[in-house]
Coordinates of N, CA and C and ligand atoms in Angstrom, one line a residue:
X19 N -39.4 74.6 -141.1 CA -39.5 74.6 -139.8 C -38.2 75.7 -139.5
X20 N -38.6 76.7 -138.5 CA -37.7 77.8 -137.9 C -37.0 77.7 -136.3
X21 N -36.4 76.9 -136.2 CA -36.1 76.4 -134.3 C -35.3 78.3 -134.3
X22 N -36.2 78.9 -133.3 CA -35.2 80.3 -132.8 C -34.7 80.1 -131.6
X23 N -34.8 79.2 -130.6 CA -34.9 79.7 -129.3 C -34.4 77.5 -129.1
X24 N -33.2 77.8 -128.9 CA -32.8 76.1 -128.4 C -31.9 75.9 -126.6
X25 N -31.9 74.6 -126.8 CA -31.2 74.7 -125.5 C -29.9 75.5 -125.3
X26 N -29.7 75.9 -123.2 CA -28.0 76.2 -123.8 C -26.7 75.3 -124.0
X27 N -25.7 75.9 -124.1 CA -24.3 74.9 -124.5 C -24.1 73.9 -123.4
X28 N -24.5 74.1 -122.4 CA -24.5 73.6 -120.8 C -25.8 72.4 -121.6
X29 N -26.5 72.2 -121.1 CA -27.7 71.6 -121.8 C -27.1 70.6 -122.5
X30 N -27.0 71.3 -123.1 CA -26.7 70.4 -124.8 C -25.5 69.2 -124.7
X31 N -24.7 69.8 -124.0 CA -23.1 69.1 -123.6 C -24.1 68.4 -122.2
X32 N -24.5 68.3 -121.5 CA -25.0 67.4 -120.3 C -25.8 66.6 -121.0
X33 N -26.0 66.7 -122.3 CA -26.9 65.6 -122.9 C -25.9 64.6 -123.5
X34 N -25.3 65.1 -124.1 CA -24.3 64.8 -125.0 C -23.3 63.7 -124.1
X35 N -23.2 64.5 -122.8 CA -22.5 63.6 -121.8 C -23.4 62.5 -121.3
X36 N -25.1 62.7 -121.2 CA -25.5 61.8 -120.7 C -26.1 61.7 -119.5
X37 N -25.8 62.9 -118.9 CA -25.8 63.7 -117.7 C -27.1 64.0 -117.2
X38 N -27.6 64.1 -118.1 CA -29.5 65.2 -117.9 C -30.3 63.4 -117.9
X39 N -31.0 64.2 -116.4 CA -32.2 63.4 -115.5 C -33.0 62.8 -117.4
X40 N -33.7 61.9 -117.3 CA -34.7 61.1 -118.6 C -35.8 62.1 -118.9
X41 N -36.0 62.9 -117.9 CA -37.3 64.0 -118.5 C -36.4 65.1 -119.5
X42 N -35.8 65.7 -118.7 CA -34.8 66.8 -119.6 C -34.1 66.2 -120.9
X43 N -33.5 65.0 -120.9 CA -33.3 64.0 -121.9 C -34.3 64.3 -123.0
X44 N -35.8 64.2 -122.7 CA -36.5 63.7 -123.8 C -37.6 65.0 -124.1
X45 N -37.4 66.1 -123.3 CA -37.3 67.6 -123.7 C -36.2 68.1 -124.7
X46 N -34.8 67.8 -124.3 CA -33.8 68.1 -125.7 C -34.3 67.1 -126.5
X47 N -34.5 65.7 -126.5 CA -34.7 64.9 -127.9 C -35.5 65.6 -128.6
X48 N -36.8 66.1 -128.5 CA -37.8 66.8 -129.3 C -37.3 68.1 -129.4
X49 N -36.2 68.8 -128.9 CA -35.6 69.7 -129.3 C -34.3 69.0 -131.1
X50 N -34.2 68.3 -131.0 CA -33.2 68.0 -131.8 C -33.6 67.1 -132.8
X51 N -34.8 66.9 -132.6 CA -35.7 66.3 -133.7 C -35.9 67.4 -134.9
X52 N -35.8 68.1 -134.5 CA -36.6 70.0 -134.8 C -35.0 70.5 -135.8
X53 N -34.3 69.9 -135.0 CA -32.7 71.1 -134.3 C -31.8 70.4 -135.5
X54 N -31.3 70.3 -137.0 CA -30.7 69.9 -137.8 C -28.9 70.8 -137.1
X55 N -28.9 71.5 -136.6 CA -27.8 72.4 -135.7 C -27.4 72.1 -134.8
X56 N -28.3 72.1 -133.3 CA -28.0 71.3 -132.7 C -27.8 70.2 -132.6
X57 N -28.5 69.2 -133.5 CA -27.9 67.5 -133.5 C -26.2 67.5 -134.1
X58 N -26.2 68.3 -134.6 CA -24.8 68.6 -135.7 C -23.8 68.9 -133.6
X59 N -24.1 69.6 -133.2 CA -23.2 70.4 -131.8 C -23.1 69.2 -131.1
X60 N -24.4 68.3 -130.9 CA -24.2 67.0 -130.1 C -23.4 66.1 -130.4
X61 N -23.2 65.4 -131.8 CA -22.8 64.4 -132.3 C -21.2 65.2 -132.6
X62 N -20.9 66.1 -132.0 CA -19.8 66.8 -132.1 C -19.2 66.3 -130.5
X63 N -20.6 67.0 -129.7 CA -19.7 66.6 -128.0 C -19.6 65.4 -128.0
X64 N -20.5 64.9 -128.7 CA -20.3 63.6 -128.2 C -19.4 62.5 -128.5
X65 N -18.4 62.7 -129.7 CA -17.5 62.3 -130.5 C -16.2 62.8 -129.2
X66 N -15.8 64.0 -128.7 CA -15.2 64.6 -128.4 C -15.1 64.1 -126.5
X67 N -16.0 63.7 -126.1 CA -16.5 63.4 -124.4 C -15.9 61.8 -125.1
X68 N -16.2 61.2 -126.5 CA -16.0 60.3 -126.3 C -14.3 60.1 -126.1
X69 N -13.8 60.5 -126.3 CA -12.6 60.4 -126.2 C -12.3 61.0 -124.6
X70 N -12.3 61.8 -124.4 CA -12.0 62.3 -122.5 C -12.5 60.9 -121.9
X71 N -13.7 60.2 -122.0 CA -14.0 59.3 -121.6 C -14.0 57.8 -121.5
X72 N -12.6 58.3 -122.6 CA -11.8 56.4 -123.1 C -11.3 55.7 -121.9
X73 N -10.9 56.1 -120.8 CA -10.4 55.6 -119.4 C -11.3 55.4 -118.0
X74 N -12.4 55.4 -119.1 CA -13.6 54.9 -117.6 C -14.1 54.1 -118.3
X75 N -14.7 53.3 -117.1 CA -15.5 52.0 -117.4 C -16.4 51.8 -118.2
X76 N -17.1 51.5 -119.1 CA -18.5 51.4 -119.3 C -19.3 51.5 -118.7
X77 N -19.3 50.8 -117.2 CA -20.5 51.5 -116.5 C -20.2 52.9 -115.8
X78 N -19.6 53.4 -116.0 CA -19.5 54.4 -115.6 C -19.7 55.4 -116.6
X79 N -20.4 55.1 -117.8 CA -21.1 56.0 -118.3 C -22.7 56.1 -118.9
X80 N -23.5 56.8 -118.2 CA -25.0 57.1 -118.3 C -25.2 57.1 -119.7
X81 N -25.2 56.6 -121.0 CA -25.3 57.0 -122.1 C -26.5 56.2 -122.8
X82 N -27.0 55.8 -122.0 CA -28.1 55.0 -122.8 C -29.0 55.2 -123.2
X83 N -29.6 56.7 -122.4 CA -30.6 57.2 -122.6 C -30.1 57.9 -123.8
X84 N -29.5 58.2 -124.1 CA -28.9 59.3 -125.2 C -28.9 58.3 -126.7
X85 N -28.8 57.4 -126.1 CA -28.6 56.5 -127.7 C -29.6 56.0 -127.9
X86 N -30.2 55.9 -126.9 CA -32.6 55.7 -127.3 C -32.7 56.8 -127.9
X87 N -32.1 57.8 -127.3 CA -33.1 59.0 -127.4 C -32.4 59.3 -129.1
X88 N -31.5 59.3 -129.5 CA -31.0 59.3 -131.1 C -31.0 58.4 -132.1
X89 N -31.2 57.4 -131.4 CA -31.7 55.6 -132.1 C -33.1 56.6 -132.5
X90 N -34.0 56.9 -131.5 CA -35.7 57.4 -132.0 C -35.6 58.6 -132.9
X91 N -34.4 59.5 -133.0 CA -34.7 60.9 -133.7 C -34.1 60.2 -134.8
X92 N -33.0 59.3 -134.8 CA -32.7 58.7 -136.6 C -33.6 58.2 -137.1
X93 N -34.5 57.0 -136.5 CA -35.5 55.8 -137.0 C -36.4 57.4 -137.5
X94 N -36.5 58.2 -137.2 CA -38.1 59.1 -137.5 C -37.4 59.8 -138.7
X95 N -36.1 60.1 -138.5 CA -35.7 61.1 -139.8 C -35.9 60.3 -141.1
X96 N -35.8 59.2 -140.6 CA -36.2 57.6 -142.4 C -37.5 57.6 -142.3
X97 N -38.3 57.4 -141.3 CA -39.5 57.0 -141.6 C -40.4 57.2 -140.2
X98 N -41.6 57.5 -140.1 CA -42.4 57.5 -138.5 C -42.3 56.1 -138.1
X99 N -42.3 56.0 -137.2 CA -42.3 54.8 -136.2 C -43.8 54.5 -135.9
X100 N -44.5 53.5 -136.2 CA -46.0 53.0 -135.2 C -45.7 53.7 -134.1
X101 N -46.4 53.8 -133.0 CA -46.4 54.2 -132.0 C -46.7 53.2 -131.6
X102 N -46.7 52.9 -129.8 CA -46.5 51.5 -129.4 C -48.3 51.3 -129.3
X103 N -49.0 52.3 -128.8 CA -50.7 52.2 -128.8 C -50.6 52.4 -129.9
X104 N -52.0 52.5 -130.1 CA -52.7 53.6 -131.8 C -52.9 54.5 -131.6
X105 N -52.6 55.3 -130.0 CA -52.9 56.8 -130.0 C -52.1 57.2 -130.6
X106 N -52.6 58.5 -131.7 CA -51.7 59.7 -132.1 C -52.0 61.1 -131.8
X107 N -51.2 61.8 -130.9 CA -51.9 63.0 -130.8 C -52.1 63.9 -131.9
X108 N -52.5 64.7 -132.2 CA -52.9 65.1 -133.3 C -51.9 66.2 -133.1
X109 N -51.6 66.2 -134.1 CA -51.0 68.5 -134.5 C -49.3 67.3 -134.5
X110 N -48.8 66.8 -133.7 CA -47.4 66.4 -133.1 C -46.8 66.1 -134.9
X111 N -45.3 66.5 -134.8 CA -45.2 65.7 -136.1 C -44.6 64.3 -135.7
X112 N -44.1 63.6 -136.5 CA -43.9 62.0 -136.4 C -42.8 61.8 -135.9
X113 N -41.6 62.5 -135.4 CA -40.6 62.2 -134.6 C -40.9 62.6 -133.2
X114 N -41.9 63.9 -132.8 CA -42.3 63.8 -131.8 C -43.3 62.1 -130.8
X115 N -44.1 62.0 -132.2 CA -44.8 61.1 -131.8 C -43.9 60.0 -131.2
X116 N -42.9 59.5 -132.3 CA -42.0 58.3 -131.8 C -41.5 58.3 -130.9
X117 N -40.7 60.0 -130.5 CA -39.7 60.1 -128.9 C -41.1 59.8 -127.8
X118 N -42.3 59.9 -128.0 CA -43.2 60.0 -126.7 C -44.2 58.4 -126.9
X119 N -43.4 57.7 -127.9 CA -44.1 56.2 -128.0 C -43.9 55.6 -127.3
X120 N -42.9 55.3 -126.6 CA -42.4 54.3 -125.3 C -42.8 54.7 -124.0
X121 N -43.6 55.7 -124.4 CA -44.1 56.3 -122.7 C -45.5 56.0 -122.5
X122 N -46.1 55.9 -121.6 CA -46.9 55.9 -120.6 C -47.5 57.1 -120.3
X123 N -48.6 57.1 -121.1 CA -49.5 58.7 -121.2 C -50.3 58.5 -120.4
X124 N -50.9 59.5 -119.5 CA -52.0 60.0 -118.1 C -53.1 60.1 -118.9
X125 N -54.6 60.1 -118.7 CA -55.2 60.8 -119.2 C -54.9 62.5 -119.3
X126 N -55.7 63.0 -120.7 CA -55.3 64.6 -120.3 C -56.6 65.4 -119.2
X127 N -56.1 66.2 -118.5 CA -56.7 66.4 -116.8 C -56.7 67.8 -117.0
X128 N -58.1 68.4 -117.3 CA -58.3 69.9 -117.2 C -57.5 70.7 -116.1
X129 N -57.0 71.6 -116.0 CA -57.1 72.5 -115.0 C -56.9 73.9 -115.1
X130 N -58.0 74.1 -115.9 CA -58.3 75.7 -116.3 C -59.0 75.9 -117.5
X131 N -59.5 76.6 -117.1 CA -60.0 77.0 -118.7 C -59.7 77.2 -119.7
X132 N -59.4 75.9 -121.2 CA -58.6 76.2 -122.0 C -57.3 75.3 -121.4
X133 N -57.4 75.1 -120.7 CA -55.7 74.4 -120.3 C -55.7 73.4 -119.7
X134 N -55.0 72.4 -120.1 CA -54.7 70.8 -119.5 C -54.1 70.1 -119.8
X135 N -53.6 69.1 -118.9 CA -51.8 68.3 -118.7 C -52.0 67.1 -118.9
X136 N -51.2 66.3 -119.5 CA -51.6 64.7 -119.0 C -50.1 64.6 -118.8
X137 N -49.7 63.3 -117.7 CA -48.3 63.2 -117.3 C -47.9 61.9 -118.4
X138 N -46.7 62.3 -119.0 CA -45.7 61.2 -119.7 C -44.8 60.5 -118.0
X139 N -45.1 59.1 -118.7 CA -45.1 58.2 -117.4 C -44.1 56.7 -117.5
X140 N -43.1 56.7 -116.8 CA -42.1 55.5 -117.1 C -41.5 55.3 -115.6
X141 N -41.3 54.1 -115.7 CA -40.5 53.4 -114.5 C -39.1 54.1 -113.7
X142 N -38.7 54.7 -115.3 CA -37.6 55.6 -115.1 C -37.4 57.7 -114.7
X143 N -39.2 57.5 -115.1 CA -38.9 59.4 -114.7 C -39.3 59.4 -113.3
X144 N -39.0 61.0 -113.2 CA -39.9 61.2 -111.6 C -41.2 61.2 -112.1
X145 N -41.9 60.9 -110.9 CA -43.4 61.1 -111.0 C -44.1 62.9 -111.2
X146 N -44.6 62.9 -112.1 CA -45.4 64.1 -112.1 C -44.5 65.5 -113.1
X147 N -43.6 64.8 -113.4 CA -42.6 66.0 -113.4 C -42.0 66.1 -115.4
X148 N -42.7 65.3 -115.1 CA -42.4 65.4 -117.1 C -43.5 65.3 -117.4
X149 N -44.3 66.1 -118.5 CA -46.0 66.1 -118.8 C -45.8 67.3 -120.3
X150 N -47.2 66.7 -120.7 CA -47.7 67.5 -122.0 C -48.1 68.9 -121.1
X151 N -48.2 69.6 -122.0 CA -49.0 71.0 -121.1 C -50.2 71.6 -122.6
X152 N -51.2 71.2 -122.7 CA -52.1 72.0 -123.6 C -52.9 73.0 -123.8
X153 N -52.8 73.9 -124.5 CA -53.1 74.9 -124.3 C -54.1 75.6 -125.4
X154 N -55.5 75.8 -125.2 CA -55.8 77.0 -126.4 C -55.4 78.3 -126.8
X155 N -55.8 78.2 -128.3 CA -55.5 79.4 -128.8 C -55.9 80.5 -127.3
X156 N -55.0 82.0 -127.6 CA -55.8 83.2 -126.8 C -55.1 82.4 -125.8
X157 N -54.9 81.6 -125.2 CA -54.8 81.5 -123.7 C -53.4 82.1 -123.0
X158 N -53.8 82.2 -121.8 CA -52.5 82.7 -121.0 C -52.1 81.3 -120.2
X159 N -51.1 81.3 -119.8 CA -51.0 79.9 -119.3 C -50.5 80.5 -118.0
X160 N -51.0 79.6 -117.1 CA -50.6 80.0 -115.5 C -49.8 80.9 -115.3
X161 N -49.6 81.6 -114.5 CA -48.3 82.3 -114.1 C -47.5 81.6 -113.1
X162 N -46.3 81.2 -112.8 CA -45.7 80.7 -112.0 C -43.9 81.7 -112.3
X163 N -43.9 80.6 -110.6 CA -42.2 81.0 -110.4 C -41.7 79.5 -109.8
X164 N -40.3 79.3 -110.2 CA -39.7 78.0 -109.8 C -38.7 78.6 -108.7
X165 N -38.2 77.2 -108.1 CA -36.8 77.3 -107.9 C -36.4 76.2 -108.4
X166 N -36.2 75.6 -108.9 CA -35.6 75.1 -109.9 C -35.9 75.4 -111.7
X167 N -35.2 74.6 -112.0 CA -35.6 74.9 -113.3 C -36.7 73.8 -114.5
X168 N -37.3 75.1 -115.0 CA -37.7 74.3 -116.0 C -37.6 74.5 -117.8
X169 N -37.9 73.3 -118.3 CA -37.3 72.8 -119.5 C -38.6 72.8 -120.7
X170 N -38.6 73.3 -121.5 CA -40.2 73.4 -121.9 C -39.8 73.5 -123.9
X171 N -40.3 72.4 -124.0 CA -39.8 72.5 -126.1 C -41.2 72.3 -126.6
X172 N -41.9 73.0 -127.4 CA -43.3 73.3 -128.0 C -43.2 71.8 -129.3
X173 N -44.0 71.8 -129.1 CA -44.9 70.1 -130.1 C -45.2 70.9 -131.2
X174 N -46.9 71.7 -130.9 CA -47.5 72.3 -132.0 C -48.0 73.4 -131.3
X175 N -48.0 74.2 -132.4 CA -48.4 76.0 -132.3 C -47.8 76.5 -131.5
X176 N -47.5 77.6 -131.0 CA -46.9 78.5 -130.6 C -47.6 79.6 -129.5
X177 N -46.4 80.0 -128.6 CA -46.9 81.2 -127.3 C -45.9 81.7 -127.1
X178 N -45.8 83.1 -126.8 CA -45.1 84.0 -126.4 C -45.0 84.6 -125.3
X179 N -43.6 85.0 -125.1 CA -43.5 86.1 -123.7 C -42.5 87.1 -124.1
X180 N -42.3 87.6 -122.8 CA -41.4 89.0 -123.4 C -40.4 88.6 -123.9
X181 N -39.6 87.1 -124.2 CA -38.3 86.6 -124.8 C -38.5 86.6 -126.2
X182 N -39.8 86.4 -126.5 CA -39.9 86.2 -127.8 C -40.9 85.4 -128.3
X183 N -41.3 84.5 -129.8 CA -42.1 84.1 -130.5 C -41.8 82.4 -129.8
X184 N -42.1 81.4 -129.7 CA -41.8 80.2 -129.1 C -42.8 79.1 -130.3
X185 N -42.0 78.6 -131.3 CA -43.4 78.0 -131.5 C -42.2 76.5 -131.8
X186 N -43.1 75.1 -133.2 CA -42.7 73.8 -132.9 C -40.9 74.1 -133.4
X187 N -40.4 72.7 -132.0 CA -39.5 72.7 -131.9 C -38.2 73.7 -131.0
X188 N -39.0 75.2 -130.6 CA -38.0 76.0 -129.9 C -38.4 75.5 -128.3
X189 N -37.1 75.6 -127.8 CA -36.6 75.4 -126.4 C -36.8 76.7 -125.7
X190 N -37.6 76.8 -124.4 CA -38.0 77.5 -123.5 C -37.4 76.6 -122.1
X191 N -35.6 77.6 -121.9 CA -35.2 77.1 -120.6 C -35.3 77.9 -119.3
X192 N -36.6 77.6 -118.8 CA -36.5 79.0 -117.5 C -35.7 78.4 -116.2
X193 N -35.4 79.3 -115.3 CA -34.7 79.1 -114.0 C -35.2 79.4 -113.4
X194 N -34.8 79.9 -111.4 CA -35.6 80.3 -110.8 C -35.3 82.1 -110.5
X195 N -35.4 82.4 -111.7 CA -35.5 83.6 -111.8 C -36.6 84.6 -112.8
X196 N -37.2 83.4 -113.2 CA -38.1 83.8 -114.4 C -39.5 83.7 -113.3
X197 N -40.0 85.0 -113.9 CA -41.5 84.6 -114.0 C -42.5 85.7 -114.9
X198 N -42.5 84.5 -115.6 CA -43.6 84.8 -116.9 C -44.8 84.3 -117.2
X199 N -45.2 85.0 -118.1 CA -46.8 84.5 -118.2 C -46.8 84.4 -120.2
X200 N -46.8 82.8 -120.6 CA -46.6 82.8 -122.0 C -48.2 82.9 -122.2
X201 N -48.4 83.1 -123.5 CA -49.5 83.2 -124.2 C -49.3 82.8 -125.5
X202 N -50.9 81.8 -125.3 CA -50.2 81.3 -126.5 C -51.2 81.9 -128.2
X203 N -51.3 81.4 -128.9 CA -51.0 82.8 -130.1 C -52.2 82.1 -130.7
X204 N -53.0 83.4 -130.8 CA -54.3 82.9 -132.0 C -54.2 81.8 -133.1
X205 N -55.0 80.8 -133.1 CA -55.4 80.6 -134.4 C -55.1 79.3 -133.9
X206 N -54.4 78.5 -133.4 CA -54.0 77.2 -133.1 C -54.0 76.6 -131.6
X207 N -54.0 75.9 -130.6 CA -54.0 75.3 -130.0 C -52.5 75.0 -129.0
X208 N -51.7 75.3 -127.9 CA -50.4 74.6 -128.0 C -49.8 73.5 -127.8
X209 N -49.8 72.2 -127.9 CA -49.0 72.1 -126.9 C -47.7 71.8 -126.9
X210 N -47.2 71.8 -125.4 CA -45.4 71.7 -125.2 C -45.4 70.8 -124.0
X211 N -44.2 70.4 -124.7 CA -43.3 68.9 -123.8 C -42.8 69.3 -122.2
X212 N -43.3 69.6 -120.9 CA -42.4 70.1 -120.0 C -41.8 68.9 -119.3
X213 N -40.6 69.2 -119.1 CA -39.5 68.7 -117.2 C -39.3 69.5 -116.3
X214 N -39.3 69.4 -115.3 CA -39.0 70.2 -114.0 C -38.2 69.4 -112.9
X215 N -38.0 70.4 -112.7 CA -37.1 70.1 -111.6 C -37.0 71.1 -110.4
X216 N -36.8 71.1 -109.1 CA -37.4 71.6 -108.5 C -38.8 72.0 -108.1
X217 N -39.1 73.1 -107.4 CA -40.4 73.4 -106.7 C -41.4 74.3 -107.3
X218 N -42.3 74.2 -107.9 CA -43.1 74.6 -109.2 C -44.3 75.7 -108.1
X219 N -44.2 77.1 -107.9 CA -44.9 77.8 -107.1 C -45.8 78.6 -108.4
X220 N -47.1 77.9 -108.4 CA -48.0 78.7 -109.2 C -48.6 80.0 -108.5
X221 N -48.7 81.0 -109.4 CA -49.4 81.6 -108.9 C -51.4 82.3 -109.3
X222 N -51.6 83.1 -108.8 CA -53.1 83.1 -109.3 C -53.8 82.1 -109.2
X223 N -55.2 82.5 -110.0 CA -56.7 81.3 -109.7 C -56.2 79.8 -110.5
X224 N -55.5 80.0 -111.6 CA -55.0 79.1 -112.5 C -53.7 78.3 -111.9
X225 N -53.1 79.0 -111.2 CA -52.0 78.2 -110.0 C -53.0 77.5 -108.8
X226 N -53.9 78.1 -108.2 CA -54.6 77.3 -107.6 C -55.0 76.0 -108.0
X227 N -55.7 76.2 -108.8 CA -56.2 75.1 -109.4 C -55.0 73.6 -109.8
X228 N -54.2 74.2 -110.4 CA -52.9 73.6 -111.2 C -52.2 73.0 -110.0
X229 N -51.8 73.4 -109.3 CA -50.9 73.1 -108.1 C -51.0 71.7 -107.2
X230 N -52.4 71.4 -107.3 CA -52.6 69.7 -106.5 C -52.4 68.9 -107.7
X231 N -52.6 69.4 -108.8 CA -52.6 68.2 -109.7 C -50.8 67.8 -110.5
X232 N -50.7 68.8 -110.0 CA -48.8 69.1 -110.4 C -48.0 68.5 -108.9
X233 N -48.4 68.5 -107.7 CA -48.0 68.1 -106.6 C -46.3 68.1 -106.9
X234 N -45.5 69.4 -106.5 CA -44.7 69.7 -106.7 C -43.8 70.6 -105.1
Ligands
ZN318 ZN1 -31.2 73.5 -132.0

């Protein structure tokens, strides 16, 4: 697997410091599962941060989510972990199956021709803001703009937009300046893990259909 698009250094640093919300933590962890380079960077940042944070009490450290994510990645390096439920999402890497296994997954919901989504849920996750998005080969994803950031990791398949091709493990970190229309490559469907902050404004017909479901 060749990973071409990585999270920004700021995002990796926030991951290492444990200051990302759990949704974005999950998306970065999905990237780390596929990217040895960023794993190395995060471990280095963790080590450095550990020295700098020496004076803080353990209660100040929000490293629990990170520890869990990294433990899952370490486990999935060695061998696939049996999912909590029987469900296995076809096409996903064992590492990504393992990462999602602790979460409750809503049903796939149709949001437009060739496009569906399902919520990734846990008491610790903000409702509706972390989800899998699945789109059929050749589909244009809903055109949208946002007021916050949108962090996406491709789990299977690939899409393209003006910044290039995004395949399994690639991260697309979009801020409020972005107004793009990703198109899924021909040949196979694409499933992405998405964490959103701020508000999403969906444009066009698909957007009108998707908006009530995404509830942002
Ligand atoms: Zn990377």
